[in-house]
XYZ file of C-alpha atoms in Angstrom:
138
model
C -4.145 15.886 -92.117
C -5.476 18.168 -94.832
C -3.425 21.118 -93.558
C -0.270 18.991 -93.245
C -0.665 17.853 -96.862
C -0.434 21.458 -98.136
C 2.870 23.075 -99.205
C 4.885 24.164 -96.177
C 8.004 26.353 -95.954
C 9.145 25.572 -99.485
C 8.366 21.852 -99.264
C 5.586 19.870 -100.867
C 3.987 19.329 -97.443
C 4.586 19.603 -93.697
C 5.855 16.040 -93.411
C 8.534 16.590 -96.075
C 9.720 19.661 -94.203
C 9.675 17.779 -90.889
C 11.668 14.845 -92.303
C 14.296 17.221 -93.706
C 14.482 19.178 -90.458
C 15.006 16.095 -88.302
C 17.483 14.621 -90.772
C 19.471 17.854 -90.445
C 19.326 17.701 -86.643
C 20.378 14.037 -86.712
C 23.329 14.860 -88.944
C 24.413 17.763 -86.735
C 24.457 15.613 -83.589
C 26.029 12.636 -85.394
C 28.805 14.938 -86.623
C 29.410 16.284 -83.137
C 29.556 12.797 -81.640
C 31.870 11.479 -84.369
C 34.175 14.509 -84.036
C 34.382 13.836 -80.289
C 35.463 10.250 -80.973
C 32.258 8.294 -80.485
C 31.378 5.497 -82.854
C 28.026 6.497 -84.343
C 25.234 4.268 -85.620
C 23.290 6.591 -87.911
C 19.558 5.852 -87.604
C 17.197 5.963 -90.564
C 14.249 6.885 -88.335
C 13.336 7.872 -84.800
C 14.837 10.640 -82.692
C 17.864 8.929 -81.138
C 21.446 8.085 -82.062
C 23.156 5.169 -80.354
C 26.868 5.751 -79.965
C 29.799 3.537 -78.994
C 31.514 4.830 -75.845
C 34.145 2.085 -75.516
C 37.124 4.338 -76.217
C 36.333 6.527 -73.200
C 37.253 5.785 -69.612
C 34.617 6.174 -66.929
C 35.930 7.544 -63.618
C 35.802 4.937 -60.855
C 33.621 7.147 -58.642
C 30.817 6.892 -61.222
C 31.269 3.135 -61.639
C 31.141 2.503 -57.901
C 28.175 4.746 -57.055
C 24.652 3.412 -57.045
C 21.389 5.269 -57.383
C 17.748 4.440 -56.828
C 17.414 4.070 -60.591
C 20.571 1.933 -60.865
C 21.021 -0.074 -57.667
C 23.495 -2.201 -59.621
C 25.586 0.292 -61.586
C 26.271 -0.654 -65.194
C 29.023 0.932 -67.291
C 26.574 2.613 -69.680
C 24.648 4.107 -66.774
C 27.873 5.291 -65.125
C 29.104 6.796 -68.408
C 25.843 8.681 -68.952
C 25.903 10.033 -65.392
C 29.556 11.086 -65.836
C 28.835 12.822 -69.148
C 25.848 14.691 -67.680
C 27.343 15.631 -64.308
C 30.878 16.474 -65.406
C 30.269 17.724 -68.958
C 26.647 18.882 -69.162
C 25.589 16.505 -71.942
C 22.649 14.232 -71.216
C 22.483 10.748 -72.708
C 20.277 7.763 -71.984
C 21.801 4.472 -70.836
C 20.445 1.838 -73.231
C 20.592 -0.881 -70.573
C 17.534 0.783 -69.030
C 15.590 -0.921 -71.838
C 17.254 -4.330 -71.450
C 16.308 -7.281 -69.303
C 18.579 -7.912 -66.278
C 20.303 -10.831 -67.973
C 21.138 -8.815 -71.135
C 22.097 -5.409 -69.655
C 25.795 -6.096 -70.272
C 25.162 -5.965 -74.030
C 24.752 -2.187 -73.719
C 27.815 -1.543 -71.565
C 29.635 0.501 -74.221
C 26.669 2.380 -75.636
C 24.828 5.624 -74.979
C 21.631 6.922 -76.556
C 21.488 10.600 -77.575
C 18.319 12.486 -78.539
C 18.425 14.866 -81.487
C 14.848 16.143 -81.109
C 16.338 19.322 -79.644
C 16.557 22.988 -80.556
C 19.447 24.205 -82.681
C 20.723 26.050 -79.616
C 20.784 22.830 -77.588
C 22.582 20.971 -80.372
C 25.165 23.773 -80.630
C 25.717 23.702 -76.861
C 26.092 19.901 -76.975
C 28.656 20.251 -79.775
C 30.710 22.716 -77.716
C 30.520 20.536 -74.597
C 31.385 17.370 -76.522
C 34.489 19.116 -77.895
C 35.572 19.931 -74.332
C 34.813 16.354 -73.258
C 36.915 14.985 -76.141
C 39.796 17.305 -75.294
C 39.753 16.183 -71.669
C 39.459 12.514 -72.663
C 42.439 12.842 -75.010
C 44.597 14.075 -72.124
C 43.768 11.123 -69.879
């Protein structure tokens, strides 16, 4: 920890720089999600943003498919599969962390990681814009 406590890239220490860097990444992704129409819960820590997906329709083919990971397809799982397969943006279905009897609580949510490179965040922003445009036309 001695090295991390030394000044780093114009900050008092490595941890100050790291906090600022991840806050910036969080804000970039939160802005992209909000601009695309997601409701965003801005976290104060961690590496994930939970977003409200309720304003977006999920195509029936994704709702009716099952997978080994989701033998009973939930809306959040279907939405995340749709977003990844059709739009190239990966999100995590929060119901994966819920007990069977509470999975429905996460039906309109998706979990997005911002511990990504700037290039990945820029690509996600571009893809989310295309997703939002397509969603607006439906």
